[in-house]
Amino acid sequence: MSNLNSGSDGNAMTKYRWTIAGLLLFSTTVNYMDRNVIGYLKDYFCDPNGFGWTSTDYSILTSVFTAFYAGFTLIVGFIIDKIGTRLGLAASLIVWSIAGFFSAAAGKSLGAQLAARGLFGAGESGNFPASIKTVAEWFPKKERALATGIFNSGSNVGAMICALAIPPILAAWNPSVNGHHLFMGLFHGWQMAFIITSLIGFIWLIFWFKLYASPADMLKKGKINQAEFDYINSDEESVKPVVETEQNIPAKKIPWYKMLCYRQTWSFVLGKFMTDGIWWFLLFWLPTYIKQQFCSGMTPDDTKYTVMISTFVVFGIAIIGSVYGGALPMTFINRGWKTYKARMTSLLIIAFFPLLLVFTQTVAKFNGMNGLIAAVAVISIAGAAHQAFSANLFTTVSDMFPKKAVGSVTGIGAAAGGLGGVFVQIMAGRLEDYYRVANNGDVSTAYAIMFGVCAFAYLIAWLMMKVLVPKYRPIAE
């Protein structure tokens, strides 16, 4: 048997596939920087001195983004399977970056902001289908969860950058704060938050077009050697998929709507539906939760600092979950476990950690800063668990489906995740508005309900997936 770590000529195997993972990490970081800006603008949008919106208005805004994101993933996944990841991911980023500029120009009008946010959702819908398809093309199955975990950690890196950058940007160009002026006399801080994050995306395009191509093209260019190319494709000969139907499935592209006939598709769809909205709840509502729950009586500067550090810690710790969660099934696989058993066991272990969210509001009542520290710790563990769960959930697609179908199936699942996100955000907005009136401004009960919903979502998702696909049954080419 040949040594996978060296070529036939004795040279060490190249590792260019990890450069590709780095490019996807960069893309996802930009994606979540642009996406997460809105979470830090909620208090301004809902302030009488800002836009004067209600929490329900804000939840409608984030839900429109989520709905467009969900709807377009059905289309984008199919398009990416057609045109390839190089053009597909680049086009996606260009659209969502332009939408960021539109958001800056939309002003206080909820209708205009909804239109801009809808375009933004349509553009962002291409990032994950393209990234998952890229991982399937560039990595063997045993490394895919780790590679997915690495690029998926960009969602945390982007959120961390926002935690440190957006509050100062908002304050720097806000005429109502200590006599500050507008940027160049034209742009408010909330507008600059959209503009600056959108501009960063175009920097990524330079690296993407310079460094990315398919493994076959990179082999021709000498960027990878034959050993790495063979290693990337090592599953092709060794894995013989089990056909689910009585007759062999033809070796032609399956239309995405026909993929809904497979239980494997529905396993991924329900997993995404149950869990995606939980992460978006944290992205869009965590800053305002920290402010409402723990910053009463603080000065504006202390509030800004508390929100910055708290959210930075939550998303920073989530990186650990994303990377380690992606590596966990590799530990089992290296011990001789089958891929599906390793993946589902990892998902089950991870699904127990979010149950701690049930105690969030209990520990938040601890005296002084202890309540903040304890609540942030619980949310951090749950955030890390989500990212670990997400990395492995995404990888089930490339485990079960041929490479040419990965983008389409991922798009279907992402659409389901977006639909779940719409429900979660509408629920959060309505609960906050209801309890603000019913409890004289105290919205802690609303958050207790939301954290309870989040706590059990992952175990329910795992059970649904296991019922649908009790044994490893990949779809044939």
Short mmCIF file of C-alpha atoms in Angstrom, two decimals:
data_model
loop_
_atom_site.label_atom_id
_atom_site.label_comp_id
_atom_site.label_asym_id
_atom_site.label_seq_id
_atom_site.Cartn_x
_atom_site.Cartn_y
_atom_site.Cartn_z
CA MET A 1 0.00 0.00 0.00
CA SER A 2 1.40 3.41 -0.90
CA ASN A 3 2.15 5.95 1.78
CA LEU A 4 -0.44 8.74 1.68
CA ASN A 5 2.03 11.16 3.23
CA SER A 6 4.48 10.99 0.38
CA GLY A 7 4.44 10.74 -3.37
CA SER A 8 5.84 7.95 -5.49
CA ASP A 9 8.94 10.04 -5.98
CA GLY A 10 9.52 10.21 -2.22
CA ASN A 11 8.48 13.84 -1.87
CA ALA A 12 6.22 14.76 1.02
CA MET A 13 2.56 15.16 0.19
CA THR A 14 1.58 18.78 -0.36
CA LYS A 15 -1.07 20.30 1.92
CA TYR A 16 -2.66 22.89 -0.33
CA ARG A 17 -6.14 21.73 0.71
CA TRP A 18 -5.64 23.57 4.01
CA THR A 19 -5.02 26.78 2.06
CA ILE A 20 -8.45 26.21 0.55
CA ALA A 21 -9.88 25.76 4.05
CA GLY A 22 -8.24 29.07 4.96
CA LEU A 23 -9.93 30.82 2.03
CA LEU A 24 -13.31 29.44 3.14
CA LEU A 25 -12.58 30.59 6.69
CA PHE A 26 -11.90 34.09 5.35
CA SER A 27 -15.12 34.05 3.31
CA THR A 28 -17.24 32.88 6.23
CA THR A 29 -15.67 35.50 8.49
CA VAL A 30 -16.68 38.23 6.03
CA ASN A 31 -20.11 36.62 5.71
CA TYR A 32 -20.75 36.77 9.45
CA MET A 33 -19.24 40.21 9.90
CA ASP A 34 -21.79 41.56 7.43
CA ARG A 35 -24.57 39.42 8.92
CA ASN A 36 -23.83 40.21 12.57
CA VAL A 37 -23.75 43.99 12.22
CA ILE A 38 -27.52 44.11 12.61
CA GLY A 39 -27.35 42.62 16.12
CA TYR A 40 -25.43 45.65 17.38
CA LEU A 41 -27.81 48.06 15.69
CA LYS A 42 -30.99 46.76 17.36
CA ASP A 43 -30.86 49.13 20.31
CA TYR A 44 -30.34 52.11 18.00
CA PHE A 45 -33.11 50.99 15.67
CA CYS A 46 -35.50 50.53 18.63
CA ASP A 47 -34.48 53.74 20.43
CA PRO A 48 -36.89 56.71 20.23
CA ASN A 49 -33.82 58.83 19.44
CA GLY A 50 -32.81 56.41 16.69
CA PHE A 51 -35.28 54.81 14.31
CA GLY A 52 -38.03 54.40 16.90
CA TRP A 53 -38.86 50.82 15.86
CA THR A 54 -40.41 48.16 18.11
CA SER A 55 -38.73 44.83 18.83
CA THR A 56 -41.30 43.25 16.53
CA ASP A 57 -40.22 45.59 13.72
CA TYR A 58 -36.64 44.52 14.28
CA SER A 59 -37.63 40.85 14.31
CA ILE A 60 -39.45 41.37 10.99
CA LEU A 61 -36.26 42.86 9.54
CA THR A 62 -34.13 39.89 10.61
CA SER A 63 -36.86 37.47 9.56
CA VAL A 64 -37.03 38.93 6.06
CA PHE A 65 -33.28 38.41 5.77
CA THR A 66 -33.70 34.85 6.99
CA ALA A 67 -36.64 34.16 4.67
CA PHE A 68 -34.77 35.39 1.60
CA TYR A 69 -31.71 33.48 2.73
CA ALA A 70 -33.83 30.34 3.05
CA GLY A 71 -35.64 30.77 -0.26
CA PHE A 72 -32.57 31.49 -2.33
CA THR A 73 -30.54 28.59 -0.93
CA LEU A 74 -32.86 26.31 -2.92
CA ILE A 75 -31.82 28.10 -6.09
CA VAL A 76 -28.23 28.91 -5.22
CA GLY A 77 -27.29 25.34 -4.32
CA PHE A 78 -28.48 24.19 -7.74
CA ILE A 79 -26.65 27.04 -9.51
CA ILE A 80 -23.40 26.31 -7.67
CA ASP A 81 -23.64 22.65 -8.67
CA LYS A 82 -23.94 23.94 -12.25
CA ILE A 83 -21.34 26.72 -12.46
CA GLY A 84 -18.92 25.53 -9.80
CA THR A 85 -17.70 26.96 -6.54
CA ARG A 86 -15.16 29.43 -7.91
CA LEU A 87 -17.70 31.63 -9.69
CA GLY A 88 -20.60 30.78 -7.40
CA LEU A 89 -18.99 31.87 -4.14
CA ALA A 90 -17.52 35.02 -5.70
CA ALA A 91 -20.89 36.09 -7.13
CA SER A 92 -22.57 35.44 -3.80
CA LEU A 93 -20.13 37.67 -1.93
CA ILE A 94 -20.44 40.49 -4.46
CA VAL A 95 -24.25 40.51 -4.11
CA TRP A 96 -24.28 40.55 -0.30
CA SER A 97 -21.56 43.22 -0.14
CA ILE A 98 -23.52 45.50 -2.48
CA ALA A 99 -26.61 44.89 -0.34
CA GLY A 100 -24.67 46.21 2.65
CA PHE A 101 -24.21 49.53 0.86
CA PHE A 102 -27.95 49.60 0.11
CA SER A 103 -28.67 49.10 3.84
CA ALA A 104 -26.51 52.13 4.61
CA ALA A 105 -28.50 54.21 2.13
CA ALA A 106 -31.96 52.96 3.16
CA GLY A 107 -32.39 55.23 6.19
CA LYS A 108 -35.15 54.85 8.78
CA SER A 109 -37.74 53.45 6.39
CA LEU A 110 -38.59 49.91 7.47
CA GLY A 111 -39.73 49.09 3.94
CA ALA A 112 -36.43 50.22 2.40
CA GLN A 113 -34.42 48.35 5.01
CA LEU A 114 -36.51 45.23 4.37
CA ALA A 115 -35.73 45.43 0.65
CA ALA A 116 -31.99 45.84 1.32
CA ARG A 117 -32.03 43.03 3.87
CA GLY A 118 -33.84 40.75 1.46
CA LEU A 119 -31.13 41.29 -1.18
CA PHE A 120 -28.55 40.71 1.52
CA GLY A 121 -30.13 37.38 2.43
CA ALA A 122 -30.23 36.32 -1.21
CA GLY A 123 -26.52 37.04 -1.58
CA GLU A 124 -25.43 35.38 1.65
CA SER A 125 -27.32 32.21 0.78
CA GLY A 126 -24.48 31.04 -1.46
CA ASN A 127 -21.69 30.93 1.11
CA PHE A 128 -22.41 27.63 2.84
CA PRO A 129 -23.57 25.55 -0.15
CA ALA A 130 -20.43 26.64 -2.02
CA SER A 131 -18.17 26.05 0.98
CA ILE A 132 -19.55 22.59 1.74
CA LYS A 133 -19.21 21.63 -1.92
CA THR A 134 -15.61 22.91 -1.90
CA VAL A 135 -14.82 20.79 1.15
CA ALA A 136 -16.30 17.74 -0.60
CA GLU A 137 -14.09 18.41 -3.62
CA TRP A 138 -10.88 19.09 -1.69
CA PHE A 139 -10.98 16.73 1.32
CA PRO A 140 -11.42 12.99 1.90
CA LYS A 141 -14.33 12.04 4.14
CA LYS A 142 -12.27 11.55 7.29
CA GLU A 143 -11.10 15.20 7.16
CA ARG A 144 -14.30 16.87 6.02
CA ALA A 145 -15.79 17.54 9.45
CA LEU A 146 -12.51 19.11 10.59
CA ALA A 147 -12.26 21.24 7.43
CA THR A 148 -15.91 22.24 7.85
CA GLY A 149 -15.27 23.08 11.49
CA ILE A 150 -12.34 25.29 10.50
CA PHE A 151 -14.22 27.34 7.92
CA ASN A 152 -17.39 27.33 10.02
CA SER A 153 -15.40 28.95 12.85
CA GLY A 154 -15.37 32.02 10.62
CA SER A 155 -18.91 32.61 11.82
CA ASN A 156 -17.43 33.15 15.27
CA VAL A 157 -14.43 35.15 14.09
CA GLY A 158 -16.75 37.48 12.18
CA ALA A 159 -18.96 37.88 15.24
CA MET A 160 -15.93 38.57 17.45
CA ILE A 161 -14.67 41.25 15.09
CA CYS A 162 -18.11 42.84 15.14
CA ALA A 163 -18.16 42.73 18.95
CA LEU A 164 -14.97 44.79 19.09
CA ALA A 165 -15.48 47.04 16.07
CA ILE A 166 -19.16 47.90 15.69
CA PRO A 167 -19.85 49.58 19.09
CA PRO A 168 -16.89 52.02 18.64
CA ILE A 169 -17.97 52.73 15.06
CA LEU A 170 -21.51 53.51 16.24
CA ALA A 171 -20.21 55.84 18.92
CA ALA A 172 -17.55 57.53 16.78
CA TRP A 173 -20.00 59.09 14.34
CA ASN A 174 -23.06 59.73 16.49
CA PRO A 175 -24.02 63.41 16.92
CA SER A 176 -26.08 62.59 20.02
CA VAL A 177 -22.99 61.30 21.89
CA ASN A 178 -20.70 63.98 23.31
CA GLY A 179 -21.12 66.21 20.29
CA HIS A 180 -19.60 63.73 17.81
CA HIS A 181 -19.93 64.54 14.12
CA LEU A 182 -20.93 62.47 11.12
CA PHE A 183 -18.22 60.82 9.03
CA MET A 184 -17.26 63.33 6.33
CA GLY A 185 -20.35 65.22 7.45
CA LEU A 186 -22.53 62.62 5.69
CA PHE A 187 -22.58 59.21 7.34
CA HIS A 188 -23.85 58.17 10.76
CA GLY A 189 -22.10 55.44 12.73
CA TRP A 190 -24.75 52.85 11.89
CA GLN A 191 -24.22 53.56 8.19
CA MET A 192 -20.44 53.27 8.50
CA ALA A 193 -20.91 49.89 10.20
CA PHE A 194 -22.58 48.61 7.02
CA ILE A 195 -20.12 50.33 4.68
CA ILE A 196 -16.89 49.23 6.35
CA THR A 197 -17.88 45.58 6.71
CA SER A 198 -19.11 45.47 3.10
CA LEU A 199 -15.83 46.83 1.76
CA ILE A 200 -13.82 44.05 3.39
CA GLY A 201 -15.53 41.46 1.20
CA PHE A 202 -13.89 42.82 -1.94
CA ILE A 203 -10.46 42.20 -0.43
CA TRP A 204 -11.34 38.51 -0.14
CA LEU A 205 -12.13 38.37 -3.88
CA ILE A 206 -8.50 39.13 -4.72
CA PHE A 207 -7.24 36.12 -2.77
CA TRP A 208 -10.04 33.86 -4.00
CA PHE A 209 -9.40 34.38 -7.71
CA LYS A 210 -5.62 34.18 -7.23
CA LEU A 211 -5.50 31.04 -5.07
CA TYR A 212 -8.56 28.91 -5.87
CA ALA A 213 -9.13 26.27 -8.55
CA SER A 214 -10.22 22.64 -8.61
CA PRO A 215 -7.79 19.93 -7.40
CA ALA A 216 -7.32 18.72 -10.99
CA ASP A 217 -6.41 22.23 -12.16
CA MET A 218 -4.08 22.74 -9.20
CA LEU A 219 -2.36 19.44 -10.03
CA LYS A 220 -1.75 20.68 -13.57
CA LYS A 221 -0.38 23.96 -12.22
CA GLY A 222 1.94 22.17 -9.81
CA LYS A 223 0.31 23.65 -6.68
CA ILE A 224 -0.41 20.15 -5.40
CA ASN A 225 1.42 16.91 -6.13
CA GLN A 226 0.03 13.55 -7.18
CA ALA A 227 0.12 12.25 -3.60
CA GLU A 228 -2.21 14.96 -2.33
CA PHE A 229 -4.49 14.59 -5.34
CA ASP A 230 -4.76 10.84 -4.73
CA TYR A 231 -5.35 11.41 -1.02
CA ILE A 232 -8.15 13.90 -1.73
CA ASN A 233 -9.83 11.32 -3.94
CA SER A 234 -8.99 8.30 -1.79
CA ASP A 235 -12.67 7.61 -1.03
CA GLU A 236 -13.65 7.23 -4.66
CA GLU A 237 -12.38 3.70 -5.10
CA SER A 238 -12.63 2.41 -1.54
CA VAL A 239 -16.26 3.35 -0.81
CA LYS A 240 -19.04 1.47 -2.56
CA PRO A 241 -22.30 3.21 -1.73
CA VAL A 242 -25.32 1.17 -0.74
CA VAL A 243 -28.22 1.80 -3.11
CA GLU A 244 -31.46 2.56 -1.34
CA THR A 245 -33.78 1.53 -4.16
CA GLU A 246 -34.18 -1.84 -5.79
CA GLN A 247 -32.65 -0.63 -9.03
CA ASN A 248 -29.40 1.24 -9.46
CA ILE A 249 -29.73 5.01 -9.61
CA PRO A 250 -28.54 6.28 -13.02
CA ALA A 251 -25.20 8.05 -13.03
CA LYS A 252 -26.71 11.38 -14.02
CA LYS A 253 -27.46 14.52 -12.10
CA ILE A 254 -30.54 14.24 -9.86
CA PRO A 255 -32.83 17.31 -9.94
CA TRP A 256 -32.96 18.91 -6.52
CA TYR A 257 -36.70 18.39 -6.11
CA LYS A 258 -36.22 14.63 -6.59
CA MET A 259 -33.72 14.64 -3.72
CA LEU A 260 -36.69 15.25 -1.44
CA CYS A 261 -37.63 11.61 -2.06
CA TYR A 262 -34.65 10.47 0.01
CA ARG A 263 -34.78 10.07 3.76
CA GLN A 264 -31.14 11.18 3.86
CA THR A 265 -32.20 14.59 2.55
CA TRP A 266 -34.96 14.92 5.14
CA SER A 267 -32.56 13.93 7.91
CA PHE A 268 -30.36 16.90 7.03
CA VAL A 269 -33.36 19.18 6.43
CA LEU A 270 -34.88 18.54 9.86
CA GLY A 271 -31.51 18.84 11.57
CA LYS A 272 -31.05 22.28 10.04
CA PHE A 273 -34.64 23.35 10.69
CA MET A 274 -34.36 22.56 14.39
CA THR A 275 -30.94 24.12 15.06
CA ASP A 276 -30.09 26.97 12.67
CA GLY A 277 -32.52 29.41 14.25
CA ILE A 278 -30.81 28.94 17.61
CA TRP A 279 -27.55 30.35 16.31
CA TRP A 280 -29.27 33.23 14.58
CA PHE A 281 -31.07 34.03 17.80
CA LEU A 282 -27.66 34.39 19.47
CA LEU A 283 -26.29 36.48 16.60
CA PHE A 284 -29.17 38.93 16.41
CA TRP A 285 -30.29 39.08 20.06
CA LEU A 286 -27.27 38.42 22.30
CA PRO A 287 -25.97 42.03 22.36
CA THR A 288 -29.35 43.42 23.38
CA TYR A 289 -29.87 40.59 25.90
CA ILE A 290 -26.60 41.47 27.63
CA LYS A 291 -27.57 45.15 27.68
CA GLN A 292 -31.09 44.59 28.98
CA GLN A 293 -30.24 41.93 31.54
CA PHE A 294 -26.98 43.24 33.02
CA CYS A 295 -26.34 46.86 32.05
CA SER A 296 -29.14 48.65 33.89
CA GLY A 297 -27.70 51.72 35.64
CA MET A 298 -24.38 51.59 33.81
CA THR A 299 -22.90 54.54 31.96
CA PRO A 300 -22.98 54.38 28.14
CA ASP A 301 -19.25 53.64 28.05
CA ASP A 302 -19.53 50.85 30.63
CA THR A 303 -22.51 49.38 28.77
CA LYS A 304 -20.60 49.42 25.49
CA TYR A 305 -17.60 47.74 27.12
CA THR A 306 -19.74 45.08 28.83
CA VAL A 307 -21.57 44.17 25.63
CA MET A 308 -18.31 44.09 23.65
CA ILE A 309 -16.45 41.81 26.03
CA SER A 310 -19.39 39.50 26.73
CA THR A 311 -20.21 38.83 23.09
CA PHE A 312 -16.52 38.58 22.20
CA VAL A 313 -16.08 35.83 24.81
CA VAL A 314 -19.18 33.90 23.68
CA PHE A 315 -18.17 33.81 20.04
CA GLY A 316 -14.50 33.25 20.86
CA ILE A 317 -15.26 30.13 22.88
CA ALA A 318 -17.57 28.96 20.10
CA ILE A 319 -14.51 28.67 17.84
CA ILE A 320 -13.23 25.87 20.08
CA GLY A 321 -16.49 24.00 19.58
CA SER A 322 -16.38 24.47 15.84
CA VAL A 323 -12.86 23.10 15.43
CA TYR A 324 -12.87 20.42 18.12
CA GLY A 325 -16.38 19.31 17.23
CA GLY A 326 -15.22 18.80 13.67
CA ALA A 327 -12.25 16.76 14.89
CA LEU A 328 -14.26 14.57 17.29
CA PRO A 329 -15.53 12.07 14.70
CA MET A 330 -11.99 11.72 13.35
CA THR A 331 -11.02 10.33 16.75
CA PHE A 332 -13.64 7.60 16.42
CA ILE A 333 -12.87 6.94 12.75
CA ASN A 334 -9.17 6.51 13.53
CA ARG A 335 -10.21 3.83 16.03
CA GLY A 336 -11.88 1.89 13.26
CA TRP A 337 -15.46 3.17 13.56
CA LYS A 338 -17.62 3.53 10.47
CA THR A 339 -18.14 7.10 9.30
CA TYR A 340 -21.86 7.30 10.05
CA LYS A 341 -21.53 5.77 13.52
CA ALA A 342 -18.72 8.20 14.36
CA ARG A 343 -20.68 11.17 13.04
CA MET A 344 -23.95 10.35 14.83
CA THR A 345 -22.21 9.49 18.09
CA SER A 346 -20.42 12.84 17.99
CA LEU A 347 -23.69 14.64 17.30
CA LEU A 348 -25.38 12.90 20.24
CA ILE A 349 -22.58 13.80 22.66
CA ILE A 350 -22.64 17.42 21.50
CA ALA A 351 -26.46 17.66 21.72
CA PHE A 352 -26.44 17.32 25.51
CA PHE A 353 -24.40 20.47 26.18
CA PRO A 354 -27.05 23.05 25.09
CA LEU A 355 -29.34 21.70 27.83
CA LEU A 356 -27.41 24.02 30.16
CA LEU A 357 -29.31 26.93 28.60
CA VAL A 358 -32.29 26.00 30.76
CA PHE A 359 -30.36 27.49 33.69
CA THR A 360 -29.33 30.75 31.98
CA GLN A 361 -31.83 33.01 33.70
CA THR A 362 -31.31 31.23 37.02
CA VAL A 363 -27.57 31.90 37.10
CA ALA A 364 -28.16 35.42 35.71
CA LYS A 365 -29.67 36.31 39.10
CA PHE A 366 -26.41 35.70 40.97
CA ASN A 367 -25.15 38.75 42.85
CA GLY A 368 -23.16 41.43 41.07
CA MET A 369 -20.93 40.49 38.18
CA ASN A 370 -21.25 36.80 39.08
CA GLY A 371 -24.59 36.69 37.28
CA LEU A 372 -23.10 38.09 34.08
CA ILE A 373 -20.09 35.77 34.23
CA ALA A 374 -22.24 32.69 34.88
CA ALA A 375 -24.74 33.52 32.14
CA VAL A 376 -21.97 34.21 29.62
CA ALA A 377 -20.32 30.90 30.58
CA VAL A 378 -23.54 28.95 29.97
CA ILE A 379 -24.24 30.69 26.67
CA SER A 380 -20.62 30.17 25.60
CA ILE A 381 -20.86 26.41 26.16
CA ALA A 382 -24.11 26.28 24.20
CA GLY A 383 -22.61 28.37 21.39
CA ALA A 384 -19.59 26.08 21.17
CA ALA A 385 -21.91 23.07 21.11
CA HIS A 386 -23.96 24.60 18.30
CA GLN A 387 -20.88 25.12 16.16
CA ALA A 388 -19.66 21.59 16.84
CA PHE A 389 -23.10 20.21 15.97
CA SER A 390 -23.29 22.36 12.85
CA ALA A 391 -19.89 21.26 11.54
CA ASN A 392 -20.85 17.59 11.78
CA LEU A 393 -24.38 18.16 10.50
CA PHE A 394 -23.06 19.82 7.34
CA THR A 395 -20.67 16.94 6.76
CA THR A 396 -23.48 14.38 6.73
CA VAL A 397 -24.38 15.73 3.27
CA SER A 398 -21.01 14.88 1.74
CA ASP A 399 -21.11 11.54 3.60
CA MET A 400 -24.44 10.58 2.06
CA PHE A 401 -24.51 12.20 -1.40
CA PRO A 402 -22.18 12.27 -4.43
CA LYS A 403 -20.10 15.42 -4.83
CA LYS A 404 -22.16 16.76 -7.72
CA ALA A 405 -25.27 16.85 -5.53
CA VAL A 406 -23.73 18.34 -2.39
CA GLY A 407 -24.46 21.98 -3.25
CA SER A 408 -28.12 21.27 -4.01
CA VAL A 409 -28.75 19.20 -0.87
CA THR A 410 -26.94 21.75 1.29
CA GLY A 411 -29.12 24.45 -0.24
CA ILE A 412 -32.30 22.55 0.60
CA GLY A 413 -31.15 22.11 4.20
CA ALA A 414 -30.08 25.73 4.49
CA ALA A 415 -33.54 26.77 3.29
CA ALA A 416 -35.08 24.68 6.05
CA GLY A 417 -32.68 26.21 8.56
CA GLY A 418 -33.69 29.67 7.40
CA LEU A 419 -37.36 28.82 7.82
CA GLY A 420 -36.64 27.68 11.37
CA GLY A 421 -34.77 30.92 11.91
CA VAL A 422 -37.81 32.95 10.85
CA PHE A 423 -39.96 31.22 13.46
CA VAL A 424 -37.36 31.70 16.20
CA GLN A 425 -36.87 35.40 15.51
CA ILE A 426 -40.55 36.24 15.22
CA MET A 427 -41.09 34.39 18.49
CA ALA A 428 -38.28 36.34 20.16
CA GLY A 429 -39.59 39.72 18.99
CA ARG A 430 -43.16 39.08 20.01
CA LEU A 431 -42.19 37.65 23.40
CA GLU A 432 -39.99 40.65 24.15
CA ASP A 433 -42.71 43.16 23.23
CA TYR A 434 -45.36 41.20 25.15
CA TYR A 435 -43.42 40.87 28.41
CA ARG A 436 -42.12 44.44 28.23
CA VAL A 437 -45.75 45.55 28.56
CA ALA A 438 -46.98 42.76 30.85
CA ASN A 439 -44.04 42.98 33.30
CA ASN A 440 -43.48 46.75 33.25
CA GLY A 441 -40.36 46.63 31.13
CA ASP A 442 -38.91 43.37 32.52
CA VAL A 443 -38.23 41.04 29.58
CA SER A 444 -36.36 38.35 31.51
CA THR A 445 -39.30 35.93 31.19
CA ALA A 446 -39.18 36.27 27.41
CA TYR A 447 -35.52 35.28 27.39
CA ALA A 448 -36.16 32.40 29.81
CA ILE A 449 -38.67 30.97 27.32
CA MET A 450 -36.31 31.46 24.39
CA PHE A 451 -33.38 29.81 26.15
CA GLY A 452 -35.65 26.89 27.05
CA VAL A 453 -36.55 26.43 23.39
CA CYS A 454 -32.88 26.56 22.43
CA ALA A 455 -31.87 24.02 25.09
CA PHE A 456 -33.80 21.04 23.71
CA ALA A 457 -33.54 21.74 19.98
CA TYR A 458 -30.41 19.68 19.39
CA LEU A 459 -31.53 16.47 21.08
CA ILE A 460 -34.84 16.62 19.22
CA ALA A 461 -32.95 17.18 15.96
CA TRP A 462 -30.69 14.18 16.62
CA LEU A 463 -33.65 11.91 17.36
CA MET A 464 -35.37 12.94 14.13
CA MET A 465 -32.21 12.29 12.13
CA LYS A 466 -31.65 8.90 13.71
CA VAL A 467 -35.23 7.79 13.06
CA LEU A 468 -34.97 8.80 9.40
CA VAL A 469 -31.54 7.26 8.78
CA PRO A 470 -30.86 4.59 11.41
CA LYS A 471 -28.01 3.08 9.39
CA TYR A 472 -25.41 4.44 6.97
CA ARG A 473 -27.00 4.34 3.51
CA PRO A 474 -25.33 6.75 1.05
CA ILE A 475 -26.95 7.61 -2.26
CA ALA A 476 -25.24 6.12 -5.32
CA GLU A 477 -23.79 8.28 -8.08
#
